[in-house]
Tab-separated table of N, CA and C in Angstrom:
chain	number	residue	atom	x	y	z
Y	34	MET	N	-1.459	9.106	5.064
Y	34	MET	CA	-0.463	8.398	4.219
Y	34	MET	C	-0.856	7.519	3.252
Y	35	CYS	N	-0.243	7.497	2.094
Y	35	CYS	CA	-0.645	6.678	0.953
Y	35	CYS	C	0.081	5.196	1.111
Y	36	PRO	N	-0.652	4.230	1.054
Y	36	PRO	CA	-0.019	2.957	1.413
Y	36	PRO	C	0.716	2.274	0.146
Y	37	SER	N	0.756	2.981	-0.954
Y	37	SER	CA	1.210	2.499	-2.237
Y	37	SER	C	1.823	3.712	-2.984
Y	38	THR	N	2.918	4.159	-2.444
Y	38	THR	CA	3.558	5.322	-3.184
Y	38	THR	C	4.781	4.817	-3.855
Y	39	PRO	N	5.255	5.672	-4.877
Y	39	PRO	CA	6.426	5.295	-5.510
Y	39	PRO	C	7.705	5.713	-4.550
Y	40	ALA	N	8.744	5.048	-4.884
Y	40	ALA	CA	9.931	5.275	-3.994
Y	40	ALA	C	10.359	6.755	-3.935
Y	41	SER	N	10.133	7.506	-5.026
Y	41	SER	CA	10.445	8.884	-4.922
Y	41	SER	C	9.802	9.797	-3.946
Y	42	ASN	N	8.602	9.233	-3.449
Y	42	ASN	CA	7.920	10.072	-2.468
Y	42	ASN	C	7.721	9.273	-1.115
Y	43	ALA	N	8.419	8.088	-0.957
Y	43	ALA	CA	8.279	7.228	0.153
Y	43	ALA	C	9.042	7.715	1.417
Y	44	THR	N	8.391	7.457	2.572
Y	44	THR	CA	8.978	7.726	3.816
Y	44	THR	C	9.044	6.539	4.736
Y	45	VAL	N	8.227	5.514	4.311
Y	45	VAL	CA	7.956	4.386	5.237
Y	45	VAL	C	8.200	3.035	4.358
Y	46	PHE	N	8.916	2.127	4.939
Y	46	PHE	CA	9.027	0.815	4.240
Y	46	PHE	C	7.812	-0.005	5.012
Y	47	LEU	N	6.871	-0.241	4.069
Y	47	LEU	CA	5.601	-0.905	4.526
Y	47	LEU	C	5.652	-2.397	4.620
Y	48	GLY	N	6.272	-3.035	3.527
Y	48	GLY	CA	6.524	-4.478	3.647
Y	48	GLY	C	7.138	-4.978	2.399
Y	49	MET	N	7.260	-6.321	2.289
Y	49	MET	CA	7.961	-7.009	1.266
Y	49	MET	C	6.789	-7.794	0.452
Y	50	ILE	N	7.057	-7.838	-0.890
Y	50	ILE	CA	6.148	-8.649	-1.738
Y	50	ILE	C	6.638	-10.128	-1.768
Y	51	THR	N	5.695	-10.936	-1.399
Y	51	THR	CA	5.983	-12.428	-1.316
Y	51	THR	C	5.932	-12.964	-2.668
Y	52	PRO	N	6.590	-14.116	-2.974
Y	52	PRO	CA	6.397	-14.832	-4.252
Y	52	PRO	C	4.964	-14.911	-4.587
Y	53	ALA	N	4.027	-15.246	-3.623
Y	53	ALA	CA	2.687	-15.398	-4.103
Y	53	ALA	C	1.920	-13.936	-4.395
Y	54	GLY	N	2.682	-12.830	-4.435
Y	54	GLY	CA	2.175	-11.611	-4.823
Y	54	GLY	C	1.406	-10.874	-3.666
Y	55	ARG	N	1.671	-11.197	-2.377
Y	55	ARG	CA	0.924	-10.523	-1.317
Y	55	ARG	C	1.961	-9.786	-0.508
Y	56	VAL	N	1.458	-8.734	0.222
Y	56	VAL	CA	2.509	-7.984	1.133
Y	56	VAL	C	2.659	-8.558	2.517
Y	57	ALA	N	3.790	-8.901	2.806
Y	57	ALA	CA	4.244	-9.254	4.282
Y	57	ALA	C	4.634	-8.036	4.969
Y	58	TYR	N	3.733	-7.481	5.796
Y	58	TYR	CA	4.050	-6.272	6.424
Y	58	TYR	C	5.188	-6.271	7.422
Y	59	VAL	N	5.833	-5.071	7.452
Y	59	VAL	CA	6.943	-4.965	8.323
Y	59	VAL	C	6.424	-4.021	9.496
Y	60	THR	N	6.501	-4.479	10.838
Y	60	THR	CA	6.223	-3.580	11.814
Y	60	THR	C	7.369	-3.819	12.985
Y	61	PRO	N	7.574	-2.934	13.581
Y	61	PRO	CA	7.163	-1.559	13.470
Y	61	PRO	C	7.706	-0.844	12.253
Y	62	ALA	N	7.305	0.368	12.019
Y	62	ALA	CA	7.672	1.077	10.875
Y	62	ALA	C	9.176	1.258	10.586
Y	63	LEU	N	9.618	1.208	9.482
Y	63	LEU	CA	11.111	1.258	9.162
Y	63	LEU	C	11.031	2.464	8.046
Y	64	PRO	N	12.160	3.189	7.991
Y	64	PRO	CA	12.324	4.176	7.064
Y	64	PRO	C	12.453	3.598	5.536
Y	65	ALA	N	11.881	4.237	4.613
Y	65	ALA	CA	11.811	3.814	3.205
Y	65	ALA	C	13.243	3.561	2.684
Y	66	GLU	N	14.254	4.279	3.302
Y	66	GLU	CA	15.565	4.022	2.830
Y	66	GLU	C	16.099	2.660	2.923
Y	67	VAL	N	15.480	1.942	4.049
Y	67	VAL	CA	16.055	0.521	4.253
Y	67	VAL	C	15.661	-0.265	2.995
Y	68	ALA	N	14.362	-0.264	2.432
Y	68	ALA	CA	13.924	-0.903	1.318
Y	68	ALA	C	14.842	-0.472	-0.047
Y	69	VAL	N	14.977	0.838	-0.177
Y	69	VAL	CA	15.522	1.470	-1.308
Y	69	VAL	C	17.032	0.964	-1.417
Y	70	ALA	N	17.643	1.005	-0.122
Y	70	ALA	CA	19.118	0.500	-0.268
Y	70	ALA	C	19.146	-0.906	-0.533
Y	71	ALA	N	18.240	-1.775	-0.055
Y	71	ALA	CA	18.297	-3.278	-0.221
Y	71	ALA	C	18.062	-3.571	-1.642
Y	72	ALA	N	17.277	-2.853	-2.155
Y	72	ALA	CA	16.906	-3.002	-3.731
Y	72	ALA	C	17.825	-2.379	-4.713
Y	73	ALA	N	18.912	-1.864	-4.388
Y	73	ALA	CA	19.770	-0.930	-5.108
Y	73	ALA	C	20.437	-1.808	-6.232
Y	74	GLU	N	20.725	-3.128	-5.768
Y	74	GLU	CA	21.564	-3.880	-6.787
Y	74	GLU	C	20.591	-4.861	-7.598
Y	75	ALA	N	19.227	-4.782	-7.400
Y	75	ALA	CA	18.239	-5.665	-8.079
Y	75	ALA	C	17.891	-4.952	-9.417
Y	76	ASP	N	17.662	-5.838	-10.513
Y	76	ASP	CA	17.249	-5.413	-11.726
Y	76	ASP	C	15.930	-4.743	-11.718
Y	77	ALA	N	14.985	-5.204	-10.859
Y	77	ALA	CA	13.586	-4.833	-10.936
Y	77	ALA	C	13.398	-3.494	-10.076
Y	78	PRO	N	12.424	-2.782	-10.365
Y	78	PRO	CA	12.323	-1.456	-9.612
Y	78	PRO	C	11.952	-1.782	-8.056
Y	79	VAL	N	12.407	-0.972	-7.253
Y	79	VAL	CA	12.105	-1.263	-5.787
Y	79	VAL	C	10.655	-1.378	-5.495
Y	80	GLU	N	9.792	-0.761	-6.101
Y	80	GLU	CA	8.406	-0.944	-5.821
Y	80	GLU	C	7.859	-2.382	-6.259
Y	81	ALA	N	8.558	-3.062	-7.271
Y	81	ALA	CA	8.048	-4.358	-7.573
Y	81	ALA	C	8.432	-5.384	-6.449
Y	82	ARG	N	9.437	-4.990	-5.587
Y	82	ARG	CA	9.804	-5.970	-4.523
Y	82	ARG	C	9.263	-5.646	-3.156
Y	83	TYR	N	9.071	-4.386	-2.893
Y	83	TYR	CA	8.684	-3.684	-1.590
Y	83	TYR	C	7.569	-2.684	-1.579
Y	84	ARG	N	6.701	-2.765	-0.728
Y	84	ARG	CA	5.603	-1.823	-0.649
Y	84	ARG	C	6.063	-0.653	0.182
Y	85	LEU	N	5.867	0.471	-0.334
Y	85	LEU	CA	6.307	1.730	0.328
Y	85	LEU	C	5.111	2.676	0.605
Y	86	ALA	N	5.282	3.430	1.675
Y	86	ALA	CA	4.156	4.410	1.924
Y	86	ALA	C	4.791	5.794	2.089
Y	87	GLY	N	4.042	6.823	1.898
Y	87	GLY	CA	4.409	8.217	1.842
Y	87	GLY	C	3.231	9.114	2.041
Y	88	PRO	N	3.576	10.372	2.240
Y	88	PRO	CA	2.374	11.344	2.362
Y	88	PRO	C	1.571	11.378	1.085
Y	89	CYS	N	0.192	11.318	1.332
Y	89	CYS	CA	-0.789	11.428	0.286
Y	89	CYS	C	-0.590	12.760	-0.368
Y	90	VAL	N	-0.489	12.858	-1.809
Y	90	VAL	CA	-0.272	14.001	-2.329
Y	90	VAL	C	-1.520	14.636	-3.009
Y	91	THR	N	-2.656	14.010	-2.758
Y	91	THR	CA	-3.966	14.484	-3.098
Y	91	THR	C	-3.990	14.813	-4.608
Y	92	SER	N	-4.349	16.123	-4.950
Y	92	SER	CA	-4.546	16.583	-6.318
Y	92	SER	C	-3.198	16.378	-7.278
Y	93	ARG	N	-2.085	15.956	-6.774
Y	93	ARG	CA	-0.904	15.784	-7.590
Y	93	ARG	C	-0.849	14.228	-7.939
Y	94	CYS	N	-1.855	13.515	-7.445
Y	94	CYS	CA	-1.916	12.009	-7.881
Y	94	CYS	C	-2.899	11.806	-8.837
Y	95	GLY	N	-2.622	10.908	-9.912
Y	95	GLY	CA	-3.662	10.623	-10.987
Y	95	GLY	C	-4.880	9.860	-10.331
Y	96	PHE	N	-4.786	9.278	-9.102
Y	96	PHE	CA	-6.005	8.508	-8.561
Y	96	PHE	C	-6.948	9.509	-7.701
Y	97	TRP	N	-6.501	10.723	-7.490
Y	97	TRP	CA	-7.274	11.618	-6.660
Y	97	TRP	C	-8.398	11.950	-7.316
Y	98	THR	N	-9.678	11.891	-6.793
Y	98	THR	CA	-10.990	12.243	-7.555
Y	98	THR	C	-11.360	13.590	-7.247
Y	99	GLY	N	-10.634	14.331	-6.521
Y	99	GLY	CA	-11.042	15.663	-6.016
Y	99	GLY	C	-11.649	15.687	-4.588
Y	100	GLU	N	-11.998	14.466	-4.081
Y	100	GLU	CA	-12.566	14.380	-2.777
Y	100	GLU	C	-11.851	13.170	-2.022
Y	101	HIS	N	-11.474	12.293	-2.705
Y	101	HIS	CA	-10.914	11.096	-2.149
Y	101	HIS	C	-9.964	10.205	-3.001
Y	102	CYS	N	-9.350	9.251	-2.433
Y	102	CYS	CA	-8.575	8.336	-3.137
Y	102	CYS	C	-9.291	7.373	-4.125
Y	103	GLY	N	-9.338	7.498	-5.308
Y	103	GLY	CA	-9.955	6.597	-6.118
Y	103	GLY	C	-9.485	5.245	-6.166
Y	104	LEU	N	-8.216	5.157	-6.113
Y	104	LEU	CA	-7.415	3.837	-6.179
Y	104	LEU	C	-7.870	2.929	-4.916
Y	105	GLY	N	-7.927	3.370	-3.747
Y	105	GLY	CA	-8.418	2.713	-2.542
Y	105	GLY	C	-9.839	2.234	-2.839
Y	106	GLU	N	-10.718	3.119	-3.285
Y	106	GLU	CA	-12.068	2.855	-3.551
Y	106	GLU	C	-12.259	1.642	-4.619
Y	107	ARG	N	-11.468	1.849	-5.680
Y	107	ARG	CA	-11.432	0.750	-6.746
Y	107	ARG	C	-10.941	-0.676	-6.081
Y	108	LEU	N	-9.856	-0.598	-5.371
Y	108	LEU	CA	-9.351	-1.808	-4.883
Y	108	LEU	C	-10.220	-2.510	-3.834
Y	109	VAL	N	-11.102	-1.769	-3.067
Y	109	VAL	CA	-12.047	-2.437	-2.244
Y	109	VAL	C	-13.088	-2.942	-2.974
Y	110	ALA	N	-13.560	-2.264	-3.978
Y	110	ALA	CA	-14.669	-2.875	-4.775
Y	110	ALA	C	-14.158	-4.087	-5.464
Y	111	SER	N	-13.084	-3.978	-6.166
Y	111	SER	CA	-12.681	-5.319	-6.860
Y	111	SER	C	-12.237	-6.405	-5.943
Y	112	TYR	N	-11.877	-6.236	-4.788
Y	112	TYR	CA	-11.574	-7.247	-3.895
Y	112	TYR	C	-12.928	-7.942	-3.471
Y	113	ALA	N	-13.768	-7.054	-3.228
Y	113	ALA	CA	-15.129	-7.563	-2.868
Y	113	ALA	C	-15.835	-8.460	-3.945
Y	114	GLN	N	-15.585	-7.968	-5.091
Y	114	GLN	CA	-16.181	-8.643	-6.292
Y	114	GLN	C	-15.425	-10.116	-6.479
Y	115	THR	N	-14.119	-10.023	-6.332
Y	115	THR	CA	-13.324	-11.159	-6.643
Y	115	THR	C	-13.298	-12.176	-5.503
Y	116	LEU	N	-12.964	-11.683	-4.402
Y	116	LEU	CA	-12.709	-12.593	-3.205
Y	116	LEU	C	-13.761	-12.604	-2.157
Y	117	GLY	N	-14.704	-11.718	-2.303
Y	117	GLY	CA	-15.808	-11.812	-1.247
Y	117	GLY	C	-15.501	-10.973	-0.046
Y	118	GLU	N	-16.139	-11.462	1.117
Y	118	GLU	CA	-15.794	-10.707	2.312
Y	118	GLU	C	-14.345	-10.686	2.759
Y	119	PRO	N	-13.928	-9.617	3.293
Y	119	PRO	CA	-12.646	-9.521	3.788
Y	119	PRO	C	-12.405	-10.236	5.069
Y	120	GLU	N	-11.160	-10.551	5.141
Y	120	GLU	CA	-10.743	-11.296	6.324
Y	120	GLU	C	-11.089	-10.466	7.647
Y	121	VAL	N	-11.420	-11.062	8.653
Y	121	VAL	CA	-11.909	-10.512	9.868
Y	121	VAL	C	-10.762	-9.963	10.559
Y	122	GLU	N	-9.486	-10.674	10.689
Y	122	GLU	CA	-8.569	-10.162	11.446
Y	122	GLU	C	-7.512	-9.198	10.568
Y	123	LEU	N	-7.332	-8.061	10.917
Y	123	LEU	CA	-6.455	-7.112	10.157
Y	123	LEU	C	-5.139	-7.521	10.370
Y	124	PRO	N	-4.311	-7.251	9.199
Y	124	PRO	CA	-2.794	-7.572	9.285
Y	124	PRO	C	-2.215	-6.553	10.150
Y	125	ARG	N	-1.159	-6.699	10.763
Y	125	ARG	CA	-0.438	-5.759	11.469
Y	125	ARG	C	0.249	-4.707	10.549
Y	126	CYS	N	-0.106	-3.415	10.586
Y	126	CYS	CA	0.310	-2.514	9.723
Y	126	CYS	C	0.911	-1.241	10.403
Y	127	ALA	N	1.996	-0.859	9.971
Y	127	ALA	CA	2.633	0.398	10.632
Y	127	ALA	C	2.003	1.678	10.340
Y	128	ILE	N	1.083	1.811	9.347
Y	128	ILE	CA	0.666	3.167	9.141
Y	128	ILE	C	-0.904	3.326	9.265
Y	129	ARG	N	-1.608	2.188	9.722
Y	129	ARG	CA	-3.075	2.136	9.800
Y	129	ARG	C	-3.643	3.330	10.394
Y	130	ARG	N	-3.311	4.010	11.403
Y	130	ARG	CA	-3.882	5.053	12.245
Y	130	ARG	C	-3.767	6.454	11.267
Y	131	THR	N	-2.793	6.423	10.114
Y	131	THR	CA	-2.697	7.525	9.356
Y	131	THR	C	-2.974	7.144	7.852
Y	132	CYS	N	-3.357	6.064	7.654
Y	132	CYS	CA	-3.610	5.549	6.204
Y	132	CYS	C	-4.778	6.138	5.505
Y	133	ARG	N	-4.681	6.595	4.347
Y	133	ARG	CA	-5.659	7.365	3.569
Y	133	ARG	C	-6.728	6.228	3.194
Y	134	TRP	N	-6.407	4.918	2.702
Y	134	TRP	CA	-7.389	4.011	2.301
Y	134	TRP	C	-8.179	3.563	3.591
Y	135	PHE	N	-7.558	3.359	4.664
Y	135	PHE	CA	-8.221	2.871	5.881
Y	135	PHE	C	-9.205	4.026	6.376
Y	136	ALA	N	-8.789	5.175	6.344
Y	136	ALA	CA	-9.731	6.309	6.721
Y	136	ALA	C	-10.770	6.472	5.806
Y	137	GLU	N	-10.671	6.223	4.507
Y	137	GLU	CA	-11.830	6.287	3.584
Y	137	GLU	C	-12.614	5.110	3.435
Y	138	GLN	N	-12.052	3.992	3.564
Y	138	GLN	CA	-12.693	2.635	3.086
Y	138	GLN	C	-13.015	1.729	4.332
Y	139	GLY	N	-12.321	1.966	5.396
Y	139	GLY	CA	-12.403	1.299	6.691
Y	139	GLY	C	-11.575	-0.124	6.556
Y	140	PRO	N	-12.010	-1.083	7.409
Y	140	PRO	CA	-11.211	-2.418	7.446
Y	140	PRO	C	-11.067	-3.157	6.064
Y	141	ALA	N	-12.237	-2.864	5.228
Y	141	ALA	CA	-11.952	-3.555	3.912
Y	141	ALA	C	-10.845	-3.173	3.143
Y	142	ALA	N	-10.365	-2.057	3.454
Y	142	ALA	CA	-9.122	-1.470	2.659
Y	142	ALA	C	-7.946	-2.422	2.990
Y	143	CYS	N	-7.824	-2.788	4.234
Y	143	CYS	CA	-6.711	-3.607	4.764
Y	143	CYS	C	-6.710	-4.941	3.900
Y	144	ALA	N	-7.691	-5.541	3.852
Y	144	ALA	CA	-7.676	-6.885	3.027
Y	144	ALA	C	-7.362	-6.714	1.675
Y	145	ALA	N	-7.808	-5.567	0.909
Y	145	ALA	CA	-7.334	-5.417	-0.533
Y	145	ALA	C	-5.826	-4.862	-0.417
Y	146	CYS	N	-5.415	-4.259	0.350
Y	146	CYS	CA	-4.146	-3.702	0.454
Y	146	CYS	C	-3.140	-4.721	0.446
Y	147	ALA	N	-3.240	-5.849	0.984
Y	147	ALA	CA	-2.357	-6.879	1.212
Y	147	ALA	C	-2.007	-7.521	-0.305
Y	148	HIS	N	-2.862	-7.378	-1.178
Y	148	HIS	CA	-2.720	-7.707	-2.588
Y	148	HIS	C	-2.264	-6.743	-3.633
Y	149	VAL	N	-1.837	-5.577	-3.207
Y	149	VAL	CA	-1.383	-4.553	-4.053
Y	149	VAL	C	0.050	-4.577	-4.202
Y	150	VAL	N	0.420	-4.717	-5.447
Y	150	VAL	CA	1.862	-4.600	-5.856
Y	150	VAL	C	2.117	-3.365	-6.530
Y	151	THR	N	2.885	-2.504	-6.341
Y	151	THR	CA	3.201	-1.224	-6.918
Y	151	THR	C	4.481	-1.458	-7.911
Y	152	ASP	N	4.145	-1.751	-9.022
Y	152	ASP	CA	5.402	-1.941	-10.046
Y	152	ASP	C	5.574	-0.755	-10.819
Y	153	ALA	N	6.523	0.058	-10.313
Y	153	ALA	CA	6.766	1.378	-11.031
Y	153	ALA	C	7.734	1.167	-12.076
Y	154	ARG	N	7.435	0.830	-13.154
Y	154	ARG	CA	8.310	0.565	-14.422
Y	154	ARG	C	8.505	1.846	-15.166
């Protein structure tokens, strides 16, 4: 699963974006339609208010390197440079066992993930 997918490919409502710009995860998993319906009346794109997850589309994604998700890799590296060591306790996440970023980058991906806002303008 891609933990930061556009609404058009989303199957899971992963979390809400807080005013501080962090993801407040929703567990257990909810269908993406819940977030899409809730955001229908807002002016901003659904991805600016909610984090959505969906199947990783590999080579159909601009972040795919041919072997792994380049976005997950860049986020983990950027987080480590900016904020240092990741938090020890992982957030509750509905997709961790199937998450592409976690599978490829390990627990460091979870710390970076909480700071990602997918603003699909």
